[in-house]
Short mmCIF file of C-alpha atoms in Angstrom, two decimals:
data_model
loop_
_atom_site.label_atom_id
_atom_site.label_comp_id
_atom_site.label_asym_id
_atom_site.label_seq_id
_atom_site.Cartn_x
_atom_site.Cartn_y
_atom_site.Cartn_z
CA MET A 1 15.17 -20.30 -268.06
CA ASP A 2 13.12 -19.46 -264.95
CA LYS A 3 11.37 -16.12 -264.82
CA LEU A 4 8.71 -14.29 -262.85
CA THR A 5 5.79 -13.17 -264.93
CA SER A 6 2.40 -11.59 -264.30
CA ILE A 7 -0.37 -13.27 -266.26
CA PRO A 8 -3.75 -11.57 -266.75
CA LEU A 9 -6.54 -13.98 -266.04
CA ALA A 10 -10.21 -13.68 -266.94
CA THR A 11 -13.11 -15.87 -266.01
CA GLU A 12 -15.63 -17.07 -268.52
CA ASP A 13 -17.59 -14.85 -270.88
CA GLU A 14 -20.10 -16.12 -273.41
CA GLY A 15 -17.29 -17.45 -275.56
CA SER A 16 -15.55 -19.70 -273.03
CA ASN A 17 -16.08 -23.16 -271.63
CA MET A 18 -16.47 -22.16 -267.96
CA GLU A 19 -19.69 -20.86 -266.48
CA SER A 20 -18.69 -18.22 -263.87
CA GLY A 21 -19.01 -14.41 -263.98
CA ALA A 22 -16.56 -12.18 -265.83
CA ALA A 23 -13.82 -10.26 -264.03
CA VAL A 24 -10.04 -9.95 -264.25
CA ALA A 25 -7.34 -11.04 -261.84
CA HIS A 26 -3.56 -11.28 -261.90
CA VAL A 27 -1.52 -14.23 -260.70
CA GLU A 28 2.24 -14.15 -260.25
CA VAL A 29 3.66 -17.46 -261.43
CA GLU A 30 7.24 -18.70 -261.15
CA MET A 31 7.74 -21.40 -263.75
CA THR A 32 10.00 -22.95 -266.31
CA GLU A 33 8.72 -22.04 -269.76
CA THR A 34 9.15 -25.56 -271.05
CA ASP A 35 7.09 -27.04 -268.23
CA VAL A 36 3.75 -25.44 -269.01
CA ASP A 37 2.45 -24.94 -272.52
CA SER A 38 1.07 -21.63 -273.74
CA ARG A 39 -2.55 -22.76 -273.75
CA ASP A 40 -2.34 -23.80 -270.08
CA LYS A 41 -0.96 -20.35 -269.24
CA GLU A 42 -3.71 -18.61 -271.13
CA LYS A 43 -6.47 -20.71 -269.60
CA LEU A 44 -5.60 -20.37 -265.88
CA HIS A 45 -8.77 -18.98 -264.34
CA LEU A 46 -10.51 -17.81 -261.14
CA LEU A 47 -14.14 -18.81 -260.55
CA ASN A 48 -14.93 -16.06 -258.03
CA GLY A 49 -14.42 -13.18 -260.44
CA HIS A 50 -12.44 -11.09 -257.93
CA LYS A 51 -8.79 -10.04 -257.72
CA ALA A 52 -6.42 -12.53 -256.16
CA SER A 53 -2.79 -13.58 -256.32
CA ALA A 54 -0.84 -16.77 -255.81
CA SER A 55 2.73 -17.93 -256.18
CA VAL A 56 3.24 -21.33 -257.76
CA LYS A 57 6.49 -23.16 -258.43
CA TYR A 58 6.28 -25.89 -261.05
CA ASP A 59 8.49 -28.95 -260.69
CA SER A 60 9.51 -30.26 -264.07
CA SER A 61 10.85 -33.52 -262.67
CA SER A 62 7.44 -35.15 -262.24
CA ASN A 63 4.97 -36.61 -264.72
CA GLY A 64 1.26 -36.01 -265.17
CA GLU A 65 -0.88 -33.23 -263.75
CA SER A 66 -0.20 -31.17 -260.67
CA ASP A 67 -0.89 -31.58 -257.01
CA SER A 68 0.69 -29.50 -254.28
CA GLU A 69 2.49 -29.38 -250.98
CA SER A 70 4.21 -26.57 -249.09
CA ASP A 71 7.97 -26.15 -249.50
CA GLY A 72 8.26 -24.29 -246.20
CA GLU A 73 9.08 -20.92 -247.79
CA GLY A 74 5.59 -19.58 -248.35
CA GLN A 75 5.38 -20.99 -251.83
CA VAL A 76 3.65 -24.11 -253.12
CA LYS A 77 5.73 -26.82 -254.71
CA VAL A 78 3.72 -28.71 -257.27
CA VAL A 79 3.82 -32.49 -256.87
CA LYS A 80 2.24 -34.15 -259.85
CA ASN A 81 -0.09 -37.11 -259.92
CA ASN A 82 0.59 -39.76 -262.51
CA MET A 83 -2.25 -39.47 -265.01
CA LYS A 84 -2.47 -43.23 -265.55
CA ILE A 85 -2.90 -43.87 -261.82
CA LEU A 86 -5.42 -41.06 -261.64
CA ILE A 87 -7.58 -42.47 -264.44
CA ILE A 88 -7.32 -46.11 -263.32
CA SER A 89 -8.29 -45.12 -259.78
CA ALA A 90 -11.38 -43.25 -260.98
CA VAL A 91 -12.39 -45.91 -263.48
CA LEU A 92 -12.13 -48.86 -261.08
CA GLY A 93 -14.09 -47.14 -258.32
CA ASN A 94 -16.94 -46.08 -260.57
CA ILE A 95 -17.06 -49.38 -262.43
CA LEU A 96 -17.45 -51.18 -259.09
CA GLU A 97 -20.06 -48.67 -257.89
CA TRP A 98 -22.34 -49.07 -260.87
CA TYR A 99 -21.43 -52.68 -261.63
CA ASP A 100 -23.23 -53.64 -258.41
CA PHE A 101 -26.24 -51.52 -259.37
CA GLY A 102 -26.25 -53.06 -262.85
CA VAL A 103 -26.07 -56.60 -261.46
CA PHE A 104 -28.88 -55.87 -259.02
CA ALA A 105 -31.09 -54.40 -261.75
CA SER A 106 -30.37 -57.13 -264.30
CA PHE A 107 -30.94 -59.95 -261.81
CA SER A 108 -34.20 -58.44 -260.54
CA THR A 109 -36.13 -61.56 -261.60
CA GLU A 110 -33.78 -63.96 -259.82
CA LEU A 111 -33.50 -61.79 -256.69
CA SER A 112 -37.28 -61.48 -256.47
CA LYS A 113 -37.57 -65.27 -256.26
CA ALA A 114 -34.69 -65.62 -253.79
CA PHE A 115 -35.76 -62.91 -251.35
CA PHE A 116 -39.49 -62.25 -251.84
CA THR A 117 -42.77 -64.12 -252.07
CA GLY A 118 -45.94 -63.21 -253.90
CA GLY A 119 -47.04 -62.75 -257.49
CA ARG A 120 -44.54 -62.00 -260.24
CA LEU A 121 -45.31 -58.29 -260.49
CA GLU A 122 -45.47 -57.91 -256.72
CA GLU A 123 -42.05 -59.54 -256.32
CA MET A 124 -40.57 -57.35 -259.02
CA LEU A 125 -41.87 -54.15 -257.42
CA LYS A 126 -40.40 -55.22 -254.07
CA VAL A 127 -36.99 -55.74 -255.70
CA TYR A 128 -37.20 -52.28 -257.21
CA GLY A 129 -38.02 -50.99 -253.73
CA VAL A 130 -34.78 -52.53 -252.41
CA PHE A 131 -32.98 -51.13 -255.46
CA ALA A 132 -34.24 -47.67 -254.45
CA SER A 133 -33.16 -48.11 -250.81
CA ALA A 134 -29.51 -47.63 -251.77
CA PHE A 135 -30.44 -44.34 -253.43
CA PHE A 136 -32.29 -43.15 -250.31
CA ALA A 137 -29.02 -43.57 -248.36
CA ARG A 138 -26.94 -41.71 -250.93
CA PRO A 139 -27.65 -38.12 -249.76
CA LEU A 140 -26.48 -38.90 -246.23
CA GLY A 141 -23.42 -40.77 -247.48
CA GLY A 142 -22.61 -38.04 -249.98
CA PHE A 143 -23.00 -35.34 -247.32
CA LEU A 144 -20.77 -37.12 -244.79
CA LEU A 145 -18.07 -38.00 -247.31
CA GLY A 146 -18.38 -34.50 -248.76
CA LEU A 147 -17.74 -32.94 -245.36
CA ILE A 148 -14.61 -35.08 -245.06
CA GLY A 149 -13.52 -34.28 -248.62
CA ASP A 150 -13.97 -30.49 -248.29
CA LYS A 151 -12.44 -30.24 -244.80
CA PHE A 152 -9.66 -32.82 -244.81
CA ALA A 153 -8.86 -34.60 -248.08
CA ARG A 154 -10.54 -35.72 -251.29
CA THR A 155 -8.37 -38.84 -251.30
CA LEU A 156 -9.52 -39.93 -247.84
CA SER A 157 -13.18 -39.86 -248.89
CA LEU A 158 -12.39 -41.79 -252.05
CA GLN A 159 -10.56 -44.50 -250.11
CA ILE A 160 -13.43 -44.89 -247.63
CA SER A 161 -16.04 -45.17 -250.38
CA VAL A 162 -14.26 -47.83 -252.45
CA VAL A 163 -13.58 -50.04 -249.40
CA ALA A 164 -17.22 -49.84 -248.23
CA MET A 165 -18.49 -50.68 -251.73
CA GLY A 166 -16.23 -53.73 -252.00
CA MET A 167 -17.21 -55.04 -248.57
CA SER A 168 -20.95 -54.67 -249.23
CA ALA A 169 -20.61 -56.50 -252.57
CA LEU A 170 -18.82 -59.34 -250.78
CA PHE A 171 -21.51 -59.47 -248.11
CA ILE A 172 -24.34 -59.73 -250.67
CA SER A 173 -22.52 -62.51 -252.54
CA VAL A 174 -22.58 -64.78 -249.45
CA LEU A 175 -25.97 -63.69 -248.10
CA PRO A 176 -28.49 -66.47 -247.21
CA THR A 177 -31.82 -66.32 -249.02
CA ASN A 178 -35.40 -66.02 -247.86
CA THR A 179 -37.09 -68.95 -249.56
CA VAL A 180 -34.73 -70.90 -251.86
CA GLY A 181 -31.69 -73.13 -251.46
CA SER A 182 -30.35 -75.08 -248.53
CA TYR A 183 -29.22 -71.92 -246.74
CA LYS A 184 -32.55 -70.06 -246.55
CA ILE A 185 -33.25 -68.21 -243.29
CA GLY A 186 -36.60 -66.57 -243.97
CA PRO A 187 -37.46 -62.86 -243.96
CA VAL A 188 -34.27 -61.98 -242.03
CA ALA A 189 -32.40 -62.45 -245.32
CA THR A 190 -34.48 -59.74 -246.94
CA PHE A 191 -33.67 -57.28 -244.14
CA LEU A 192 -29.97 -58.10 -244.48
CA LEU A 193 -30.18 -57.47 -248.21
CA VAL A 194 -31.74 -54.06 -247.58
CA GLY A 195 -29.02 -53.29 -245.01
CA ALA A 196 -26.27 -54.17 -247.48
CA ARG A 197 -27.88 -51.99 -250.13
CA ILE A 198 -28.02 -49.08 -247.66
CA VAL A 199 -24.29 -49.46 -246.97
CA GLN A 200 -23.71 -49.42 -250.73
CA GLY A 201 -25.76 -46.25 -250.97
CA LEU A 202 -23.84 -44.54 -248.17
CA SER A 203 -20.50 -45.35 -249.79
CA THR A 204 -21.47 -44.54 -253.34
CA GLY A 205 -22.93 -41.21 -252.26
CA GLY A 206 -19.43 -39.73 -252.30
CA GLU A 207 -17.76 -41.92 -254.92
CA MET A 208 -19.00 -40.37 -258.14
CA VAL A 209 -18.76 -36.77 -256.95
CA GLY A 210 -15.30 -37.30 -255.45
CA THR A 211 -13.86 -38.76 -258.62
CA MET A 212 -15.52 -36.07 -260.77
CA LEU A 213 -13.91 -33.33 -258.69
CA TYR A 214 -10.55 -35.04 -258.54
CA MET A 215 -10.41 -35.43 -262.30
CA VAL A 216 -11.39 -31.79 -262.92
CA GLU A 217 -8.76 -30.58 -260.44
CA ASN A 218 -5.94 -32.62 -261.92
CA VAL A 219 -6.21 -32.40 -265.72
CA PRO A 220 -5.05 -29.89 -268.32
CA GLU A 221 -7.49 -27.26 -269.48
CA THR A 222 -7.46 -28.51 -273.08
CA ALA A 223 -8.89 -31.91 -272.10
CA LYS A 224 -10.91 -30.96 -269.02
CA CYS A 225 -14.33 -32.00 -270.31
CA PHE A 226 -13.10 -35.30 -271.77
CA VAL A 227 -11.22 -36.39 -268.64
CA SER A 228 -13.92 -35.13 -266.25
CA ALA A 229 -16.43 -37.27 -268.19
CA ILE A 230 -14.40 -40.44 -267.56
CA PRO A 231 -16.02 -41.13 -264.12
CA LEU A 232 -19.52 -40.91 -265.60
CA ALA A 233 -18.55 -42.93 -268.67
CA SER A 234 -16.87 -45.58 -266.51
CA ALA A 235 -19.94 -45.70 -264.26
CA ILE A 236 -22.08 -46.44 -267.31
CA ALA A 237 -19.51 -49.02 -268.39
CA GLY A 238 -19.79 -50.51 -264.90
CA THR A 239 -23.54 -50.90 -265.34
CA GLY A 240 -22.89 -52.36 -268.78
CA THR A 241 -20.39 -54.79 -267.27
CA GLY A 242 -23.05 -55.87 -264.80
CA TYR A 243 -25.41 -56.56 -267.69
CA LEU A 244 -22.65 -58.35 -269.63
CA VAL A 245 -21.92 -60.66 -266.71
CA SER A 246 -25.64 -61.30 -266.24
CA ALA A 247 -26.02 -62.05 -269.97
CA ILE A 248 -23.19 -64.60 -269.84
CA ILE A 249 -24.61 -66.24 -266.71
CA THR A 250 -28.06 -66.28 -268.31
CA ALA A 251 -26.61 -67.99 -271.39
CA VAL A 252 -24.79 -70.75 -269.49
CA MET A 253 -27.10 -71.39 -266.51
CA SER A 254 -30.65 -72.54 -266.11
CA GLU A 255 -33.11 -70.25 -264.39
CA GLU A 256 -33.10 -72.48 -261.32
CA ASN A 257 -29.32 -72.21 -260.94
CA ARG A 258 -29.39 -68.47 -261.54
CA VAL A 259 -31.86 -68.12 -258.67
CA LEU A 260 -29.73 -70.35 -256.42
CA TYR A 261 -26.24 -68.96 -257.04
CA GLY A 262 -25.90 -67.21 -260.41
CA TRP A 263 -26.44 -63.74 -258.94
CA ARG A 264 -23.92 -64.55 -256.17
CA ILE A 265 -21.17 -65.13 -258.73
CA ALA A 266 -22.00 -61.81 -260.39
CA PHE A 267 -21.72 -59.82 -257.13
CA PHE A 268 -18.53 -61.59 -256.07
CA LEU A 269 -16.78 -60.74 -259.35
CA GLY A 270 -16.97 -57.05 -258.42
CA VAL A 271 -14.98 -57.43 -255.19
CA PRO A 272 -11.45 -57.50 -256.75
CA ALA A 273 -12.10 -54.16 -258.45
CA GLY A 274 -12.63 -52.61 -255.02
CA ALA A 275 -9.37 -53.99 -253.67
CA VAL A 276 -7.34 -52.85 -256.67
CA GLY A 277 -9.08 -49.46 -256.68
CA PHE A 278 -8.12 -48.91 -253.03
CA LEU A 279 -4.47 -49.73 -253.74
CA PHE A 280 -4.36 -47.20 -256.58
CA ARG A 281 -6.02 -44.52 -254.46
CA THR A 282 -3.36 -44.81 -251.75
CA CYS A 283 -0.93 -43.49 -254.39
CA LEU A 284 -2.84 -40.23 -254.98
CA SER A 285 -2.16 -36.84 -253.39
CA GLU A 286 -4.36 -33.76 -253.11
CA SER A 287 -4.69 -31.37 -256.04
CA HIS A 288 -2.99 -27.99 -256.00
CA SER A 289 -6.19 -26.03 -256.54
CA PHE A 290 -8.02 -27.66 -253.62
CA SER A 291 -5.02 -27.52 -251.29
CA GLU A 292 -4.53 -23.81 -251.90
CA ALA A 293 -8.22 -22.98 -251.52
CA SER A 294 -8.44 -25.03 -248.33
CA LYS A 295 -5.35 -23.39 -246.80
CA LYS A 296 -6.62 -19.94 -247.72
CA PHE A 297 -10.00 -20.58 -246.11
CA ALA A 298 -8.44 -22.06 -242.95
CA LYS A 299 -6.10 -19.07 -242.61
CA LYS A 300 -9.04 -16.64 -242.67
CA HIS A 301 -11.72 -18.61 -240.86
CA GLY A 302 -9.87 -20.99 -238.57
CA ASN A 303 -11.38 -24.40 -237.93
CA GLN A 304 -14.84 -23.62 -239.36
CA HIS A 305 -16.16 -26.03 -241.97
CA PRO A 306 -16.60 -24.26 -245.35
CA PHE A 307 -20.10 -25.65 -245.92
CA PHE A 308 -21.49 -24.54 -242.57
CA TYR A 309 -19.79 -21.17 -243.01
CA ALA A 310 -21.60 -20.76 -246.34
CA VAL A 311 -24.92 -21.83 -244.80
CA LYS A 312 -24.52 -19.13 -242.14
CA HIS A 313 -23.20 -16.27 -244.27
CA CYS A 314 -24.61 -16.93 -247.73
CA THR A 315 -27.79 -18.94 -247.22
CA ALA A 316 -29.99 -17.74 -250.09
CA PRO A 317 -27.39 -18.04 -252.88
CA LEU A 318 -26.24 -21.46 -251.63
CA VAL A 319 -29.76 -22.88 -251.34
CA THR A 320 -30.80 -21.45 -254.72
CA ILE A 321 -27.83 -22.90 -256.59
CA LEU A 322 -28.13 -26.21 -254.74
CA PHE A 323 -31.80 -26.47 -255.71
CA LEU A 324 -31.25 -25.67 -259.40
CA CYS A 325 -28.32 -28.09 -259.63
CA MET A 326 -30.48 -30.75 -257.95
CA LEU A 327 -33.17 -30.31 -260.62
CA VAL A 328 -30.62 -30.64 -263.42
CA CYS A 329 -29.15 -33.73 -261.73
CA GLY A 330 -32.70 -35.06 -261.28
CA TYR A 331 -33.26 -34.96 -265.03
CA TYR A 332 -29.88 -36.66 -265.52
CA SER A 333 -30.49 -39.32 -262.84
CA GLY A 334 -33.98 -40.30 -263.94
CA THR A 335 -33.05 -40.48 -267.61
CA THR A 336 -29.91 -42.48 -266.84
CA TRP A 337 -31.75 -45.21 -264.93
CA TYR A 338 -34.59 -45.18 -267.44
CA ASN A 339 -32.05 -46.17 -270.11
CA GLU A 340 -29.86 -48.40 -267.97
CA ALA A 341 -32.19 -50.26 -265.64
CA TRP A 342 -35.76 -50.09 -266.93
CA LEU A 343 -35.87 -50.25 -270.73
CA GLU A 344 -34.62 -53.82 -270.72
CA GLU A 345 -37.44 -54.75 -268.35
CA PHE A 346 -39.88 -52.97 -270.66
CA TYR A 347 -39.11 -55.04 -273.74
CA THR A 348 -38.49 -58.33 -271.88
CA GLU A 349 -41.19 -58.26 -269.18
CA LEU A 350 -43.75 -55.48 -269.56
CA ILE A 351 -44.38 -55.14 -273.27
CA GLY A 352 -46.82 -58.06 -273.43
CA GLU A 353 -46.50 -61.82 -273.83
CA ASP A 354 -46.91 -61.69 -277.60
CA LYS A 355 -44.15 -59.13 -278.20
CA LYS A 356 -41.62 -59.39 -275.39
CA LEU A 357 -38.02 -60.43 -276.10
CA ASP A 358 -36.45 -63.21 -274.08
CA LYS A 359 -34.03 -62.33 -271.28
CA LEU A 360 -30.85 -63.18 -273.18
CA GLU A 361 -31.85 -61.05 -276.18
CA GLY A 362 -32.78 -58.12 -273.93
CA ARG A 363 -29.60 -58.26 -271.88
CA THR A 364 -27.45 -58.53 -275.00
CA ILE A 365 -29.08 -55.49 -276.64
CA ASN A 366 -28.90 -53.44 -273.46
CA THR A 367 -25.26 -54.34 -272.83
CA ILE A 368 -24.13 -53.42 -276.34
CA LEU A 369 -25.98 -50.10 -276.26
CA LEU A 370 -24.67 -49.18 -272.83
CA PHE A 371 -21.07 -49.85 -273.83
CA GLY A 372 -21.11 -48.72 -277.44
CA GLY A 373 -23.73 -45.99 -277.17
CA LEU A 374 -23.90 -44.39 -273.75
CA SER A 375 -20.38 -44.96 -272.37
CA LEU A 376 -18.33 -44.37 -275.53
CA GLY A 377 -20.86 -41.81 -276.74
CA THR A 378 -20.35 -39.81 -273.55
CA LEU A 379 -16.60 -39.66 -274.16
CA GLY A 380 -17.23 -38.70 -277.78
CA ALA A 381 -19.55 -35.87 -276.73
CA ALA A 382 -17.02 -34.63 -274.17
CA TYR A 383 -14.24 -34.69 -276.78
CA PHE A 384 -16.45 -32.62 -279.09
CA VAL A 385 -17.01 -30.07 -276.29
CA ASP A 386 -13.25 -29.74 -275.70
CA ARG A 387 -12.69 -29.13 -279.41
CA HIS A 388 -15.32 -26.35 -279.45
CA PRO A 389 -14.53 -24.25 -276.37
CA LYS A 390 -16.43 -21.18 -277.62
CA ILE A 391 -19.80 -22.90 -277.13
CA PRO A 392 -20.96 -22.39 -273.49
CA LEU A 393 -21.49 -25.56 -271.47
CA HIS A 394 -25.11 -24.82 -270.64
CA SER A 395 -25.98 -24.78 -274.36
CA TYR A 396 -25.24 -28.50 -274.63
CA LEU A 397 -27.42 -29.31 -271.62
CA VAL A 398 -30.32 -27.26 -272.94
CA PHE A 399 -30.03 -28.87 -276.39
CA SER A 400 -29.91 -32.39 -274.95
CA SER A 401 -32.80 -31.98 -272.52
CA THR A 402 -35.16 -30.16 -274.89
CA SER A 403 -34.51 -32.78 -277.59
CA LEU A 404 -35.45 -35.60 -275.20
CA ILE A 405 -38.78 -33.92 -274.40
CA PHE A 406 -39.92 -34.88 -277.89
CA LEU A 407 -37.72 -37.88 -278.67
CA SER A 408 -38.50 -39.99 -275.56
CA PRO A 409 -42.07 -40.93 -276.68
CA LEU A 410 -40.82 -41.64 -280.20
CA ALA A 411 -38.05 -43.89 -278.88
CA LEU A 412 -40.41 -45.89 -276.65
CA TRP A 413 -42.88 -46.22 -279.52
CA LEU A 414 -40.13 -47.87 -281.59
CA MET A 415 -39.18 -50.18 -278.73
CA ALA A 416 -42.82 -51.17 -278.24
CA ARG A 417 -42.55 -53.16 -281.50
CA GLY A 418 -40.66 -55.83 -279.50
CA LYS A 419 -39.91 -59.10 -281.27
CA ASP A 420 -41.98 -58.00 -284.27
CA ASP A 421 -38.94 -55.93 -285.29
CA ILE A 422 -35.90 -56.20 -283.03
CA MET A 423 -33.98 -53.59 -285.04
CA LEU A 424 -36.59 -50.99 -284.12
CA VAL A 425 -36.03 -51.86 -280.45
CA VAL A 426 -32.32 -51.20 -280.95
CA LEU A 427 -33.00 -48.00 -282.89
CA GLY A 428 -35.41 -46.70 -280.24
CA GLN A 429 -32.95 -47.11 -277.38
CA ALA A 430 -30.09 -45.77 -279.53
CA VAL A 431 -32.05 -42.59 -280.30
CA SER A 432 -32.71 -41.99 -276.61
CA ILE A 433 -29.06 -42.61 -275.72
CA SER A 434 -27.40 -40.60 -278.50
CA VAL A 435 -29.01 -37.28 -277.56
CA PHE A 436 -28.53 -37.91 -273.84
CA THR A 437 -24.74 -38.26 -274.20
CA PHE A 438 -24.38 -34.47 -274.39
CA THR A 439 -25.91 -34.22 -270.92
CA VAL A 440 -23.69 -36.93 -269.45
CA GLY A 441 -20.54 -35.68 -271.16
CA ILE A 442 -20.52 -32.20 -269.66
CA LEU A 443 -22.42 -32.63 -266.38
CA ALA A 444 -19.33 -33.11 -264.17
CA LEU A 445 -17.50 -30.09 -265.53
CA TRP A 446 -20.59 -27.87 -265.37
CA LEU A 447 -21.33 -28.79 -261.75
CA THR A 448 -17.81 -27.86 -260.63
CA THR A 449 -18.21 -24.35 -262.06
CA GLU A 450 -21.26 -23.66 -259.90
CA PHE A 451 -19.52 -23.87 -256.51
CA PRO A 452 -16.22 -22.59 -255.03
CA PRO A 453 -13.53 -25.28 -254.51
CA THR A 454 -14.01 -25.45 -250.73
CA LEU A 455 -17.74 -26.13 -251.18
CA GLN A 456 -17.69 -28.39 -254.21
CA TYR A 457 -17.59 -31.85 -252.66
CA THR A 458 -20.35 -31.32 -250.09
CA SER A 459 -22.57 -29.14 -252.31
CA ILE A 460 -22.35 -31.27 -255.45
CA ALA A 461 -22.76 -34.45 -253.39
CA LEU A 462 -25.99 -33.06 -251.91
CA SER A 463 -27.38 -31.90 -255.26
CA TYR A 464 -26.37 -35.05 -257.11
CA ASN A 465 -27.41 -37.59 -254.49
CA VAL A 466 -30.72 -36.01 -253.51
CA ALA A 467 -31.54 -36.07 -257.22
CA GLN A 468 -30.45 -39.71 -257.48
CA CYS A 469 -32.62 -40.52 -254.47
CA ILE A 470 -35.77 -38.77 -255.68
CA PHE A 471 -35.57 -39.33 -259.44
CA GLY A 472 -32.92 -42.02 -260.10
CA GLY A 473 -33.55 -44.81 -257.62
CA THR A 474 -37.31 -44.54 -258.01
CA MET A 475 -37.28 -44.57 -261.82
CA PRO A 476 -37.65 -48.38 -262.33
CA TYR A 477 -40.42 -48.57 -259.72
CA ILE A 478 -42.36 -45.55 -261.03
CA SER A 479 -41.97 -46.57 -264.68
CA THR A 480 -43.18 -50.10 -263.91
CA GLN A 481 -46.20 -48.79 -262.04
CA ILE A 482 -47.04 -46.39 -264.89
CA SER A 483 -46.59 -49.13 -267.47
CA THR A 484 -48.88 -51.61 -265.68
CA LYS A 485 -51.64 -49.15 -264.79
CA ALA A 486 -51.80 -46.91 -267.86
CA ASP A 487 -53.66 -47.90 -271.01
CA ASN A 488 -51.12 -46.09 -273.19
CA VAL A 489 -47.91 -48.08 -273.69
CA LEU A 490 -45.99 -44.81 -274.15
CA ALA A 491 -47.00 -43.43 -270.74
CA PRO A 492 -43.60 -44.03 -269.02
CA SER A 493 -41.88 -41.95 -271.71
CA TYR A 494 -44.03 -38.95 -270.80
CA TYR A 495 -42.51 -39.07 -267.32
CA VAL A 496 -39.04 -38.93 -268.88
CA SER A 497 -40.16 -36.02 -271.07
CA ALA A 498 -41.32 -34.22 -267.92
CA LEU A 499 -37.92 -34.77 -266.30
CA ALA A 500 -36.20 -33.43 -269.42
CA PHE A 501 -38.44 -30.35 -269.35
CA MET A 502 -37.55 -29.84 -265.67
CA GLY A 503 -33.84 -30.07 -266.49
CA ALA A 504 -34.10 -27.57 -269.34
CA VAL A 505 -36.02 -25.04 -267.23
CA ALA A 506 -33.59 -25.38 -264.32
CA MET A 507 -30.60 -24.96 -266.61
CA LEU A 508 -32.08 -21.82 -268.18
CA ALA A 509 -32.81 -20.50 -264.69
CA THR A 510 -29.12 -20.76 -263.79
CA ARG A 511 -28.42 -18.24 -266.57
CA MET A 512 -30.80 -15.59 -265.19
CA LYS A 513 -29.13 -12.38 -264.08
CA SER A 514 -30.34 -12.67 -260.48
CA VAL A 515 -28.99 -16.21 -260.18
CA ARG A 516 -25.63 -15.23 -261.70
CA GLU A 517 -25.42 -12.44 -259.13
CA MET A 518 -26.05 -14.98 -256.38
CA HIS A 519 -23.38 -17.18 -257.93
CA GLY A 520 -20.85 -14.34 -257.85
CA ARG A 521 -21.78 -13.44 -254.26
CA LEU A 522 -21.28 -17.04 -253.11
CA HIS A 523 -17.82 -17.18 -254.67
CA HIS A 524 -16.93 -13.76 -253.25
CA ILE A 525 -17.95 -14.63 -249.67
CA MET A 526 -16.10 -17.96 -249.74
CA ASN A 527 -12.93 -16.25 -250.98
CA SER A 528 -13.02 -13.13 -248.80
#
């Protein structure tokens, strides 16, 4: 039986899972009681903490979570996205994004010989420089795709990003080399490689953030953290897949053949994921929450872009929150690539001739730990968060980051045993990963609570991608430099500890009264 009911809504207090200020609003909702469960009704919320009203008609004939379109009578008819399509679309895009990064990192030795000349360490540092070039392009790509996503459509940005990623992977797979093979063309090949990596960076700048937002906007409240963690978990799985493919190629090919064409096969295998991901994304529609917020903003402010409106009318709060989120994302980014891209190089290349593992052993260990530890562990941590909604999100981030301040040196000390005790290598990386999962598992959901819906794509893309550029892409290069120049084998872990300390301080700063007031003012201005 349909009925009109007025539901009291409250934003988060200390006992809830959302991070915005506390205030009460009422929303009039027209619905069929059987269509929405009681917990979904209770957990409808407003991030701005100010009174508002909306009229929503739920359509019980569709499956999955809701998106919206106007029915022409001033109400919003909810058109639901199929949850399977939603998840597959997010998973494929992020697997492709980070698969390419994983392949590039794992084939650093082969790529250094194909595209660079010089000593072994010099070649390796140059490859890490090219690896970082994609990260330097991410802020611009994230900003541009974010502007499109906040102004026009999330789905349009997601389609652009997955096509560009697939095309750049295809281009790298057929790229001539600098010095090896019958199709070498000299230094021009190196510049083309850098160009392809920059295109990858531009496209991936909006991929992760777009899928994070889309998942948060389209899932039930009771599983929000778990489903919002799927893009990050699938990205890690993508890196792991890159390492898995490289491990298989390493096992079946000689080093000479890997340098000639083994890395080409690995890049080419990622192209079909881009094509399939694009097809799935053409089936998606915009979420109800974003559509409503976008229409409301356009009605009040015309054709102005939400981000530039916020820059003009709420500069200090926006810049403050952007900066603190960037520091938290910097801790996340640096620690992620420390675990995913550099540790394998540490115990296969940099630990010393007498202790280093061979490439196949290193890639096998890293692949297993990325899949079984970091990817699945992230989903496990997110599931735990959903089952304990009374614990505030920031508590998990503070716990994870402060733990890594002390555990990072211990973990690297265990890994420094190398082939003397391979199980200690596994244990060391597992320790580092297990604590970090509570950062990865809740990061997406926490970031979405810091910005209003009409600012989320652009603002989170800036925070996330600037952090990836400064702390993520440079991590393998910086860690290698520290490792080769410092007398203490644990020196790179101190850098990770410093990043963890930075993340903990930034997270605690977001809870300060003055910052929460800025947070409330930003939401109020964007919704008034």
